[in-house]
Tab-separated table of C-alpha atoms in Angstrom:
chain	number	residue	atom	x	y	z
A	1	MET	CA	-27.715	-25.961	16.888
A	2	ILE	CA	-31.681	-26.620	15.360
A	3	ALA	CA	-30.629	-23.995	12.298
A	4	SER	CA	-27.377	-25.648	11.287
A	5	LEU	CA	-30.091	-29.013	10.642
A	6	LEU	CA	-32.376	-26.742	8.723
A	7	ALA	CA	-28.914	-25.484	7.177
A	8	ALA	CA	-26.777	-28.149	6.324
A	9	PRO	CA	-29.444	-30.413	3.885
A	10	PHE	CA	-29.048	-26.735	0.946
A	11	LEU	CA	-25.460	-26.285	1.932
A	12	LEU	CA	-24.840	-29.806	0.990
A	13	SER	CA	-27.569	-29.383	-2.316
A	14	GLY	CA	-25.760	-26.728	-3.056
A	15	VAL	CA	-22.276	-28.421	-2.873
A	16	LEU	CA	-23.392	-31.163	-4.665
A	17	GLY	CA	-24.339	-28.977	-7.517
A	18	MET	CA	-21.097	-27.392	-8.335
A	19	LEU	CA	-19.429	-30.613	-7.663
A	20	ALA	CA	-21.604	-33.061	-9.784
A	21	GLY	CA	-19.702	-31.623	-13.587
A	22	ARG	CA	-16.193	-32.859	-11.452
A	23	ILE	CA	-17.821	-36.497	-10.267
A	24	GLY	CA	-19.632	-37.406	-13.384
A	25	ARG	CA	-15.983	-36.930	-14.924
A	26	GLY	CA	-14.030	-38.357	-12.517
A	27	LEU	CA	-16.450	-41.442	-11.670
A	28	PRO	CA	-16.863	-44.809	-14.198
A	29	PRO	CA	-19.823	-43.421	-16.311
A	30	ALA	CA	-22.616	-46.664	-14.223
A	31	ALA	CA	-21.319	-45.289	-10.859
A	32	ALA	CA	-21.498	-41.389	-11.688
A	33	VAL	CA	-24.876	-42.242	-12.903
A	34	ILE	CA	-26.471	-44.384	-10.021
A	35	GLY	CA	-24.173	-41.761	-7.563
A	36	LEU	CA	-25.658	-38.959	-8.302
A	37	THR	CA	-29.561	-39.713	-8.899
A	38	VAL	CA	-28.984	-42.080	-5.119
A	39	THR	CA	-27.984	-38.670	-4.090
A	40	ALA	CA	-29.622	-36.155	-5.971
A	41	LEU	CA	-32.981	-37.729	-4.735
A	42	ALA	CA	-31.228	-37.909	-1.021
A	43	SER	CA	-30.953	-34.460	-1.539
A	44	ALA	CA	-34.400	-33.294	-2.809
A	45	LEU	CA	-35.773	-35.531	0.057
A	46	SER	CA	-34.107	-33.579	2.737
A	47	THR	CA	-34.364	-29.889	1.926
A	48	GLY	CA	-38.139	-30.778	0.935
A	49	PHE	CA	-38.450	-31.903	4.294
A	50	ALA	CA	-36.403	-29.317	6.086
A	51	LEU	CA	-38.728	-26.690	4.222
A	52	THR	CA	-41.668	-29.089	5.453
A	53	ALA	CA	-40.968	-29.149	8.731
A	54	LEU	CA	-40.233	-24.390	8.583
A	55	GLY	CA	-43.771	-24.426	7.538
A	56	ALA	CA	-45.794	-26.649	9.138
A	57	THR	CA	-45.153	-25.699	12.529
A	58	VAL	CA	-45.437	-22.116	11.381
A	59	LEU	CA	-49.325	-22.443	9.892
A	60	ALA	CA	-49.937	-24.577	12.930
A	61	GLN	CA	-49.990	-21.187	14.707
A	62	ILE	CA	-52.607	-19.616	13.324
A	63	PRO	CA	-54.946	-19.688	16.644
A	64	PRO	CA	-57.758	-21.761	14.715
A	65	LEU	CA	-55.671	-24.429	13.527
A	66	ALA	CA	-53.651	-24.363	16.763
A	67	GLU	CA	-57.169	-24.462	19.124
A	68	TRP	CA	-58.072	-27.555	16.561
A	69	ALA	CA	-55.488	-29.350	16.472
A	70	GLY	CA	-54.523	-28.483	20.793
A	71	VAL	CA	-50.825	-26.903	20.797
A	72	SER	CA	-49.808	-24.203	22.884
A	73	VAL	CA	-49.388	-20.976	19.790
A	74	ALA	CA	-47.381	-19.805	23.083
A	75	ALA	CA	-44.971	-22.980	23.365
A	76	LEU	CA	-44.772	-22.982	19.573
A	77	ASP	CA	-43.441	-19.275	18.881
A	78	ALA	CA	-40.783	-19.464	21.418
A	79	THR	CA	-39.035	-22.636	20.700
A	80	GLU	CA	-39.125	-21.551	17.364
A	81	PRO	CA	-35.467	-21.769	15.222
A	82	LEU	CA	-35.691	-18.417	12.535
A	83	PRO	CA	-37.834	-16.002	12.660
A	84	ASP	CA	-41.737	-16.689	11.193
A	85	PRO	CA	-40.749	-14.458	8.220
A	86	VAL	CA	-38.115	-16.741	7.141
A	87	ALA	CA	-40.684	-19.755	8.446
A	88	ILE	CA	-43.311	-18.805	6.211
A	89	ALA	CA	-41.200	-17.699	2.873
A	90	ALA	CA	-39.985	-21.775	2.915
A	91	GLY	CA	-43.764	-22.480	3.506
A	92	VAL	CA	-44.844	-20.841	0.319
A	93	VAL	CA	-41.628	-22.540	-1.640
A	94	ALA	CA	-41.970	-25.799	0.006
A	95	VAL	CA	-45.340	-25.805	-1.903
A	96	VAL	CA	-43.914	-24.809	-4.802
A	97	LEU	CA	-41.004	-27.177	-4.941
A	98	LEU	CA	-43.499	-29.747	-4.197
A	99	ALA	CA	-45.509	-28.895	-6.972
A	100	LEU	CA	-42.636	-28.301	-9.762
A	101	ALA	CA	-42.689	-32.139	-8.344
A	102	ALA	CA	-45.928	-33.705	-9.119
A	103	ARG	CA	-45.829	-31.458	-11.881
A	104	GLN	CA	-42.230	-33.561	-13.018
A	105	VAL	CA	-43.691	-36.743	-12.462
A	106	LEU	CA	-47.445	-36.004	-14.404
A	107	ILE	CA	-44.687	-35.463	-17.349
A	108	THR	CA	-42.278	-38.616	-17.642
A	109	LEU	CA	-45.829	-40.576	-16.669
A	110	ARG	CA	-47.471	-39.139	-19.751
A	111	GLN	CA	-43.828	-39.448	-22.050
A	112	LEU	CA	-44.155	-43.188	-20.896
A	113	ARG	CA	-47.053	-44.005	-21.709
A	114	ASP	CA	-47.385	-42.294	-25.668
A	115	ALA	CA	-43.673	-44.636	-25.557
A	116	SER	CA	-45.550	-47.491	-24.854
A	117	ARG	CA	-47.857	-46.836	-27.431
A	118	LEU	CA	-45.243	-46.602	-30.229
A	119	CYS	CA	-43.390	-49.323	-29.005
A	120	ALA	CA	-47.293	-51.122	-29.591
A	121	GLU	CA	-47.315	-48.908	-32.998
A	122	LEU	CA	-43.562	-50.637	-34.132
A	123	ALA	CA	-44.288	-54.032	-36.588
A	124	PRO	CA	-42.633	-56.293	-36.201
A	125	ALA	CA	-41.295	-56.090	-32.104
A	126	ALA	CA	-39.369	-59.708	-33.051
A	127	THR	CA	-36.270	-58.775	-31.975
A	128	GLY	CA	-37.045	-55.219	-30.211
A	129	LEU	CA	-35.120	-53.672	-33.156
A	130	VAL	CA	-37.084	-51.921	-36.066
A	131	ILE	CA	-35.487	-50.151	-39.011
A	132	VAL	CA	-36.976	-47.450	-40.421
A	133	ASP	CA	-37.355	-46.239	-44.022
A	134	GLU	CA	-36.279	-42.776	-43.801
A	135	PRO	CA	-33.525	-40.915	-46.019
A	136	ARG	CA	-32.202	-39.370	-42.865
A	137	ALA	CA	-29.872	-41.662	-40.861
A	138	GLU	CA	-31.790	-41.554	-37.226
A	139	ALA	CA	-30.584	-43.864	-34.581
A	140	TYR	CA	-32.221	-43.830	-30.635
A	141	SER	CA	-34.160	-45.553	-28.297
A	142	ILE	CA	-37.626	-45.776	-27.537
A	143	SER	CA	-38.846	-46.853	-23.496
A	144	GLY	CA	-42.305	-47.439	-22.396
A	145	PHE	CA	-43.256	-48.281	-18.932
A	146	ARG	CA	-42.360	-52.598	-20.152
A	147	ARG	CA	-41.986	-52.034	-23.810
A	148	SER	CA	-38.359	-50.969	-25.561
A	149	ARG	CA	-37.555	-50.864	-29.309
A	150	ILE	CA	-33.666	-49.869	-30.814
A	151	VAL	CA	-35.122	-47.776	-34.005
A	152	VAL	CA	-32.367	-47.684	-36.764
A	153	SER	CA	-33.050	-46.062	-39.947
A	154	ARG	CA	-31.592	-47.871	-42.837
A	155	GLU	CA	-30.022	-44.223	-44.388
A	156	MET	CA	-27.754	-45.012	-40.891
A	157	MET	CA	-27.525	-48.782	-41.221
A	158	ARG	CA	-25.589	-47.888	-44.750
A	159	ALA	CA	-23.969	-44.940	-43.572
A	160	LEU	CA	-21.156	-47.341	-40.900
A	161	PRO	CA	-19.373	-49.974	-41.668
A	162	ALA	CA	-19.984	-53.609	-39.886
A	163	ALA	CA	-18.166	-52.854	-37.023
A	164	GLU	CA	-19.293	-49.132	-36.470
A	165	ARG	CA	-22.796	-51.136	-36.405
A	166	ARG	CA	-22.032	-53.219	-34.356
A	167	VAL	CA	-20.928	-50.706	-31.731
A	168	LEU	CA	-24.102	-48.314	-32.368
A	169	LEU	CA	-26.706	-51.655	-31.412
A	170	ALA	CA	-24.562	-52.533	-28.636
A	171	HIS	CA	-25.325	-48.701	-27.142
A	172	GLU	CA	-28.716	-48.597	-27.669
A	173	ALA	CA	-29.097	-52.106	-25.715
A	174	ALA	CA	-26.981	-50.736	-23.116
A	175	HIS	CA	-29.238	-47.898	-22.515
A	176	VAL	CA	-32.526	-50.826	-23.132
A	177	ARG	CA	-30.728	-53.089	-20.851
A	178	CYS	CA	-30.040	-51.296	-17.853
A	179	ARG	CA	-33.290	-48.886	-17.887
A	180	HIS	CA	-31.630	-45.472	-18.515
A	181	HIS	CA	-34.718	-43.760	-18.455
A	182	LEU	CA	-35.561	-44.162	-15.546
A	183	PHE	CA	-32.373	-42.674	-14.006
A	184	VAL	CA	-32.978	-39.518	-16.457
A	185	ALA	CA	-36.435	-39.717	-15.526
A	186	VAL	CA	-35.588	-39.448	-11.390
A	187	SER	CA	-33.068	-37.184	-11.861
A	188	GLU	CA	-35.358	-34.194	-13.476
A	189	VAL	CA	-37.351	-35.129	-11.131
A	190	ALA	CA	-35.420	-34.517	-7.841
A	191	ALA	CA	-33.355	-31.365	-9.215
A	192	ALA	CA	-37.453	-29.606	-9.779
A	193	ALA	CA	-37.824	-30.125	-6.428
A	194	ASN	CA	-34.977	-29.116	-5.308
A	195	PRO	CA	-32.926	-26.217	-8.147
A	196	LEU	CA	-29.940	-26.954	-5.922
A	197	VAL	CA	-28.845	-29.745	-7.614
A	198	ARG	CA	-30.023	-28.794	-11.650
A	199	SER	CA	-26.338	-29.777	-12.925
A	200	VAL	CA	-27.113	-32.851	-12.108
A	201	SER	CA	-29.810	-33.842	-13.639
A	202	ARG	CA	-28.084	-32.857	-16.629
A	203	GLU	CA	-24.414	-34.693	-16.200
A	204	VAL	CA	-26.990	-38.013	-15.767
A	205	ARG	CA	-27.488	-37.398	-18.882
A	206	VAL	CA	-24.409	-37.401	-20.463
A	207	GLY	CA	-23.846	-39.770	-17.531
A	208	VAL	CA	-26.075	-42.547	-19.387
A	209	GLU	CA	-24.650	-41.683	-22.637
A	210	ARG	CA	-20.889	-42.827	-21.944
A	211	TRP	CA	-22.304	-45.626	-19.631
A	212	ALA	CA	-23.929	-47.190	-23.084
A	213	ASP	CA	-20.455	-46.290	-24.893
A	214	GLU	CA	-19.095	-47.907	-22.248
A	215	ALA	CA	-20.881	-50.931	-22.737
A	216	ALA	CA	-20.389	-50.960	-26.503
A	217	ALA	CA	-17.002	-50.153	-25.938
A	218	ALA	CA	-16.778	-53.559	-24.401
A	219	GLU	CA	-19.019	-55.461	-26.318
A	220	ALA	CA	-16.792	-54.245	-29.101
A	221	GLY	CA	-13.862	-54.786	-28.149
A	222	ASP	CA	-12.263	-51.534	-29.278
A	223	ARG	CA	-12.627	-48.368	-28.792
A	224	ARG	CA	-11.458	-46.566	-30.980
A	225	VAL	CA	-14.075	-47.929	-33.310
A	226	ALA	CA	-16.103	-47.074	-30.704
A	227	ALA	CA	-15.314	-43.615	-30.917
A	228	THR	CA	-15.566	-43.319	-34.646
A	229	ALA	CA	-18.685	-44.642	-34.507
A	230	LEU	CA	-19.879	-41.259	-32.588
A	231	ALA	CA	-18.264	-39.379	-35.378
A	232	ARG	CA	-19.254	-40.966	-38.394
A	233	ALA	CA	-22.760	-41.496	-37.418
A	234	GLY	CA	-23.282	-38.077	-36.307
A	235	LEU	CA	-21.638	-36.704	-39.292
A	236	ALA	CA	-23.714	-39.085	-40.870
A	237	ARG	CA	-26.136	-37.359	-39.530
A	238	MET	CA	-25.803	-33.380	-40.125
A	239	ARG	CA	-25.596	-34.501	-43.407
A	240	SER	CA	-28.278	-36.667	-44.621
A	241	GLY	CA	-31.114	-33.983	-42.253
A	242	GLY	CA	-29.909	-31.267	-42.071
A	243	ALA	CA	-30.438	-29.096	-38.269
A	244	ASP	CA	-33.482	-30.620	-35.962
A	245	PRO	CA	-34.888	-26.851	-34.184
A	246	ALA	CA	-35.340	-28.918	-31.249
A	247	GLY	CA	-32.014	-30.553	-30.802
A	248	ALA	CA	-29.874	-28.057	-31.001
A	249	LEU	CA	-31.264	-25.719	-28.875
A	250	ALA	CA	-31.117	-27.660	-26.009
A	251	GLY	CA	-27.361	-27.944	-27.139
A	252	ALA	CA	-27.831	-31.887	-27.269
A	253	GLY	CA	-24.863	-32.295	-29.450
A	254	ALA	CA	-22.402	-30.417	-27.154
A	255	ASP	CA	-21.705	-33.818	-25.691
A	256	LEU	CA	-20.003	-35.476	-28.587
A	257	PRO	CA	-15.791	-34.612	-27.508
A	258	ARG	CA	-16.462	-35.329	-24.277
A	259	ARG	CA	-17.794	-38.378	-24.919
A	260	VAL	CA	-15.047	-39.351	-28.577
A	261	ASP	CA	-12.574	-37.949	-25.602
A	262	ALA	CA	-13.197	-40.529	-22.491
A	263	LEU	CA	-13.379	-43.634	-25.519
A	264	LEU	CA	-10.184	-42.220	-27.018
A	265	ALA	CA	-8.636	-41.853	-22.760
A	266	GLY	CA	-8.794	-46.229	-22.386
A	267	ARG	CA	-11.315	-47.390	-19.578
A	268	PRO	CA	-12.402	-45.594	-16.873
A	269	ARG	CA	-10.431	-45.854	-13.211
A	270	ARG	CA	-12.149	-46.893	-10.558
A	271	ARG	CA	-12.492	-44.310	-7.380
A	272	PRO	CA	-13.953	-45.703	-4.442
A	273	ALA	CA	-13.482	-42.670	-2.247
A	274	VAL	CA	-16.029	-40.574	-4.302
A	275	VAL	CA	-17.986	-43.564	-4.631
A	276	LEU	CA	-17.861	-43.530	-0.225
A	277	ALA	CA	-18.048	-39.890	-0.354
A	278	LEU	CA	-21.365	-39.462	-1.836
A	279	VAL	CA	-22.939	-42.356	0.790
A	280	VAL	CA	-21.790	-40.444	3.162
A	281	MET	CA	-23.397	-37.025	1.764
A	282	VAL	CA	-27.063	-39.472	1.328
A	283	VAL	CA	-26.373	-40.464	4.506
A	284	VAL	CA	-25.903	-36.944	6.309
A	285	LEU	CA	-28.703	-36.057	4.930
A	286	LEU	CA	-30.784	-38.634	5.676
A	287	GLY	CA	-29.606	-37.786	9.334
A	288	THR	CA	-30.267	-34.064	8.942
A	289	SER	CA	-34.238	-35.362	7.975
A	290	THR	CA	-34.227	-37.660	10.416
A	291	ALA	CA	-32.951	-34.920	13.494
A	292	THR	CA	-35.002	-32.242	11.762
A	293	ALA	CA	-38.050	-34.906	12.549
A	294	HIS	CA	-37.659	-35.588	16.145
A	295	ASN	CA	-36.579	-31.707	16.589
A	296	VAL	CA	-40.701	-31.328	15.128
A	297	ARG	CA	-42.427	-33.905	17.361
A	298	GLU	CA	-40.904	-32.315	20.378
A	299	ARG	CA	-40.921	-29.042	20.065
A	300	LEU	CA	-45.279	-30.088	19.167
A	301	GLY	CA	-44.955	-32.395	22.035
A	302	TYR	CA	-43.405	-29.428	24.326
A	303	ALA	CA	-46.583	-27.336	22.819
A	304	ASP	CA	-49.252	-30.477	23.201
A	305	TYR	CA	-47.829	-30.236	27.636
A	306	VAL	CA	-48.118	-26.772	27.965
A	307	PHE	CA	-52.393	-26.369	26.234
A	308	ASP	CA	-53.013	-29.240	28.116
A	309	HIS	CA	-52.034	-27.356	31.142
A	310	ARG	CA	-53.053	-23.833	30.230
B	1	MET	CA	-22.435	-86.596	16.149
B	2	ALA	CA	-22.669	-88.272	12.945
B	3	ASN	CA	-26.305	-86.725	12.529
B	4	GLU	CA	-25.031	-82.871	12.143
B	5	ARG	CA	-22.042	-83.997	9.877
B	6	VAL	CA	-24.419	-85.523	7.541
B	7	ALA	CA	-26.909	-82.147	8.357
B	8	ASN	CA	-23.886	-80.077	7.369
B	9	GLU	CA	-22.524	-81.897	4.323
B	10	ARG	CA	-26.015	-81.090	3.087
B	11	VAL	CA	-26.551	-77.760	3.020
B	12	ALA	CA	-22.908	-77.224	1.855
B	13	ASN	CA	-23.736	-79.660	-1.595
B	14	GLU	CA	-27.559	-76.897	-1.412
B	15	ARG	CA	-24.929	-74.350	-1.013
B	16	VAL	CA	-22.793	-75.401	-4.418
B	17	ALA	CA	-25.632	-76.031	-6.223
B	18	ASN	CA	-26.877	-73.348	-5.815
B	19	GLU	CA	-24.200	-71.595	-7.282
B	20	ARG	CA	-24.372	-73.692	-10.238
B	21	VAL	CA	-27.957	-72.447	-10.891
B	22	ALA	CA	-26.694	-68.666	-10.529
B	23	LYS	CA	-23.947	-69.557	-12.805
B	24	GLU	CA	-25.470	-71.129	-15.488
B	25	HIS	CA	-28.111	-68.414	-14.814
B	26	SER	CA	-25.504	-65.904	-15.386
B	27	MET	CA	-24.819	-67.688	-18.045
B	28	ALA	CA	-27.799	-68.386	-20.434
B	29	GLY	CA	-28.564	-64.496	-19.923
B	30	GLU	CA	-25.215	-64.024	-20.993
B	31	ARG	CA	-25.929	-66.044	-24.147
B	32	ALA	CA	-28.844	-65.080	-24.334
B	33	ARG	CA	-27.909	-61.249	-24.434
B	34	ALA	CA	-24.949	-62.876	-27.684
B	35	LYS	CA	-27.748	-64.132	-29.368
B	36	GLY	CA	-30.121	-60.795	-29.407
B	37	GLY	CA	-26.989	-58.582	-30.754
B	38	LEU	CA	-26.226	-61.425	-33.465
B	39	GLU	CA	-29.718	-60.859	-34.397
B	40	HIS	CA	-29.363	-57.229	-34.306
B	41	GLU	CA	-26.438	-57.071	-36.405
B	42	VAL	CA	-28.086	-59.096	-38.569
B	43	LEU	CA	-31.224	-56.832	-39.550
B	44	ALA	CA	-28.795	-54.056	-39.691
B	45	ALA	CA	-26.676	-55.627	-42.377
B	46	LEU	CA	-29.817	-56.319	-44.047
B	47	SER	CA	-30.891	-53.135	-43.964
B	48	ALA	CA	-27.786	-52.051	-45.547
B	49	ALA	CA	-27.968	-54.034	-47.659
B	50	ASP	CA	-29.320	-53.189	-51.614
B	51	GLY	CA	-31.267	-56.472	-52.030
B	52	PRO	CA	-31.667	-59.607	-50.650
B	53	ARG	CA	-28.320	-61.924	-49.089
B	54	THR	CA	-26.953	-64.807	-48.964
B	55	PRO	CA	-25.902	-66.415	-45.305
B	56	GLN	CA	-22.271	-66.283	-46.851
B	57	GLN	CA	-23.120	-62.606	-47.929
B	58	VAL	CA	-24.567	-61.492	-44.450
B	59	LEU	CA	-21.524	-63.378	-42.445
B	60	ALA	CA	-19.452	-61.763	-45.282
B	61	GLU	CA	-20.404	-58.360	-44.361
B	62	LEU	CA	-20.826	-58.724	-40.629
B	63	ASP	CA	-16.631	-58.549	-40.530
B	64	ARG	CA	-16.730	-61.278	-37.723
B	65	ASP	CA	-15.523	-64.140	-36.317
B	66	LEU	CA	-18.093	-66.265	-36.733
B	67	ALA	CA	-18.864	-69.179	-38.021
B	68	TYR	CA	-21.252	-69.912	-40.826
B	69	THR	CA	-23.739	-72.204	-39.173
B	70	THR	CA	-23.838	-69.138	-36.671
B	71	VAL	CA	-25.078	-66.984	-39.444
B	72	MET	CA	-27.632	-69.204	-41.198
B	73	THR	CA	-28.994	-70.644	-37.615
B	74	THR	CA	-29.939	-66.844	-37.171
B	75	LEU	CA	-31.743	-66.168	-39.943
B	76	SER	CA	-33.423	-68.888	-39.762
B	77	ARG	CA	-34.647	-67.500	-36.586
B	78	LEU	CA	-35.113	-64.265	-37.870
B	79	HIS	CA	-37.581	-65.938	-40.286
B	80	ALA	CA	-39.141	-67.799	-37.874
B	81	LYS	CA	-39.859	-64.707	-36.063
B	82	GLY	CA	-41.342	-63.170	-39.134
B	83	ALA	CA	-38.377	-60.506	-39.281
B	84	VAL	CA	-37.477	-61.482	-42.694
B	85	ASP	CA	-38.161	-62.547	-45.487
B	86	ARG	CA	-36.805	-65.498	-47.475
B	87	THR	CA	-36.645	-66.252	-51.580
B	88	MET	CA	-35.535	-68.885	-53.402
B	89	MET	CA	-31.898	-68.153	-55.274
B	90	GLY	CA	-30.199	-71.005	-56.892
B	91	ARG	CA	-29.410	-74.150	-53.982
B	92	ALA	CA	-29.634	-71.085	-51.002
B	93	TYR	CA	-31.621	-69.217	-49.178
B	94	ALA	CA	-31.439	-65.106	-49.380
B	95	TYR	CA	-33.283	-63.186	-46.792
B	96	SER	CA	-34.368	-59.606	-47.007
B	97	LEU	CA	-35.842	-57.790	-43.895
B	98	VAL	CA	-39.666	-57.628	-44.490
B	99	GLY	CA	-40.975	-55.323	-46.132
B	100	THR	CA	-44.251	-53.155	-46.632
B	101	PRO	CA	-46.805	-53.664	-45.737
B	102	GLU	CA	-46.223	-54.620	-42.683
B	103	THR	CA	-43.400	-51.519	-41.532
B	104	ALA	CA	-44.920	-49.523	-43.307
B	105	GLY	CA	-46.754	-47.561	-40.510
B	106	ASN	CA	-43.301	-47.481	-38.698
B	107	SER	CA	-41.894	-44.732	-40.357
B	108	VAL	CA	-44.846	-42.630	-40.147
B	109	ALA	CA	-45.736	-43.777	-36.381
B	110	ALA	CA	-41.827	-43.286	-35.487
B	111	ARG	CA	-41.739	-39.513	-36.616
B	112	ARG	CA	-45.125	-38.471	-35.007
B	113	MET	CA	-43.749	-39.676	-31.978
B	114	VAL	CA	-39.880	-38.464	-31.901
B	115	LYS	CA	-41.573	-34.612	-32.899
B	116	LEU	CA	-44.517	-35.090	-29.548
B	117	LEU	CA	-41.819	-35.428	-27.289
B	118	ASP	CA	-38.938	-33.215	-29.144
B	119	ALA	CA	-41.615	-31.056	-28.381
B	120	GLY	CA	-41.223	-30.418	-24.557
B	121	THR	CA	-39.631	-27.635	-23.371
B	122	ASP	CA	-36.661	-30.122	-21.632
B	123	ARG	CA	-35.191	-33.334	-23.848
B	124	ALA	CA	-38.062	-36.787	-22.729
B	125	SER	CA	-36.389	-39.012	-20.654
B	126	VAL	CA	-37.907	-41.991	-22.626
B	127	LEU	CA	-36.117	-41.427	-25.709
B	128	ALA	CA	-32.134	-41.561	-25.736
B	129	ARG	CA	-30.463	-40.415	-29.405
B	130	PHE	CA	-27.263	-42.246	-30.251
B	131	VAL	CA	-25.952	-38.859	-31.820
B	132	GLU	CA	-27.545	-35.391	-30.751
B	133	ASP	CA	-27.172	-31.897	-33.823
B	134	LEU	CA	-22.899	-31.115	-34.469
B	135	SER	CA	-21.751	-27.847	-33.594
B	136	PRO	CA	-19.840	-26.105	-36.397
B	137	GLN	CA	-16.486	-27.250	-34.040
B	138	ASP	CA	-17.478	-30.444	-34.221
B	139	ASP	CA	-18.141	-31.495	-37.126
B	140	ALA	CA	-14.256	-30.035	-38.154
B	141	MET	CA	-12.828	-32.499	-34.819
B	142	LEU	CA	-14.695	-35.807	-35.907
B	143	ARG	CA	-13.618	-35.584	-39.761
B	144	GLU	CA	-9.741	-35.637	-38.157
B	145	LEU	CA	-10.784	-38.224	-36.291
B	146	LEU	CA	-11.837	-39.848	-39.310
B	147	GLN	CA	-9.911	-39.309	-41.420
B	148	GLY	CA	-6.557	-40.445	-38.560
B	149	LYS	CA	-8.448	-43.696	-38.473
B	150	ASP	CA	-8.584	-44.605	-42.637
B	151	GLY	CA	-5.635	-42.461	-43.591
């Protein structure tokens, strides 16, 4: 029973990882992004906790540590749900994944700091929109800790008609307003801590673009114009500056056909059943962690008792 | 009994007042967003132009159902914020984006930062491009889409 309790978070994480794409395409983008991010976070916490619990209780069987903690090695060994080598491996994996997650957090903090600095440098700040005189058609948003800027080049503005400029600006404004960078950052940390849900962070990335696309289409009142804005901006970008090696390597452009198709296909349908399934998954994940914690406390309590009465 | 009724009425009135404040806040939020959005559209229109533009010209360029006074007010506001310059052209002001030296550093700073953020192995979460680079297949598909609309 305990072994299956420990296995559950990994099984659920695996399922989440496999279904991330389907969930991302099936739900309206805002629900998909929020739902996937929260569920990925819960899966990272619960798998991390399971690994740590296994590793810690085998660590406590090292005689000097057991002596210091006042627990009986024999009692801990007897109540072990999994063989020693497995528990030790689990402990090692826990440490590695924690280190990777911490590294991702540091990377994100550094990026936020760099972005904040850039925002402070760009002038004028009055409207949050910065127009740069670049020969390359560019449009992006930069989000720091508290400051954000939308940056567009004159070349991009000249390439689009007024209605499509409006779509572009509304899209970037949605990124800033809804703090999409935080969802991306959290899902990246969750993916670092739990590689089984790597696909969730990819899905969240395109999800925030879809979310901003939907906001822009609503603002413009015309989904077709929103789609042509993407098309024209994409072509203008290629025409005006050639491939950007980093972007091409990351395969980031692969999302564009999906975004265009989604805009042309009409407003996404709500699917409360899928949202409910994610909520249930989060509850089960946290539930297994709670049960595991209870079990660990019991084992330690028993080992403590045996130690005291030896 | 009467005291209870008075107390209930007061609670009900308070609730109605709170709802009204909340609605005003969200409506005010929407209006603020719309104002901000229009400022951006006006700036964008000026940036696409090859010279100063009068409010009338900006209104025509925006291709939207707006009042002349709305555009004029937006331009004045932008000027007050230091985001646009204006010169007298006949009887009207003509507006243009604030030029160098105020904005001279922007291109360099932005380009440097984007390069830094792109240098990492993964895409930075703090940078969100409107569109990324296309593959050749995408190129063809998108051209078709545009031709469908304009053709």
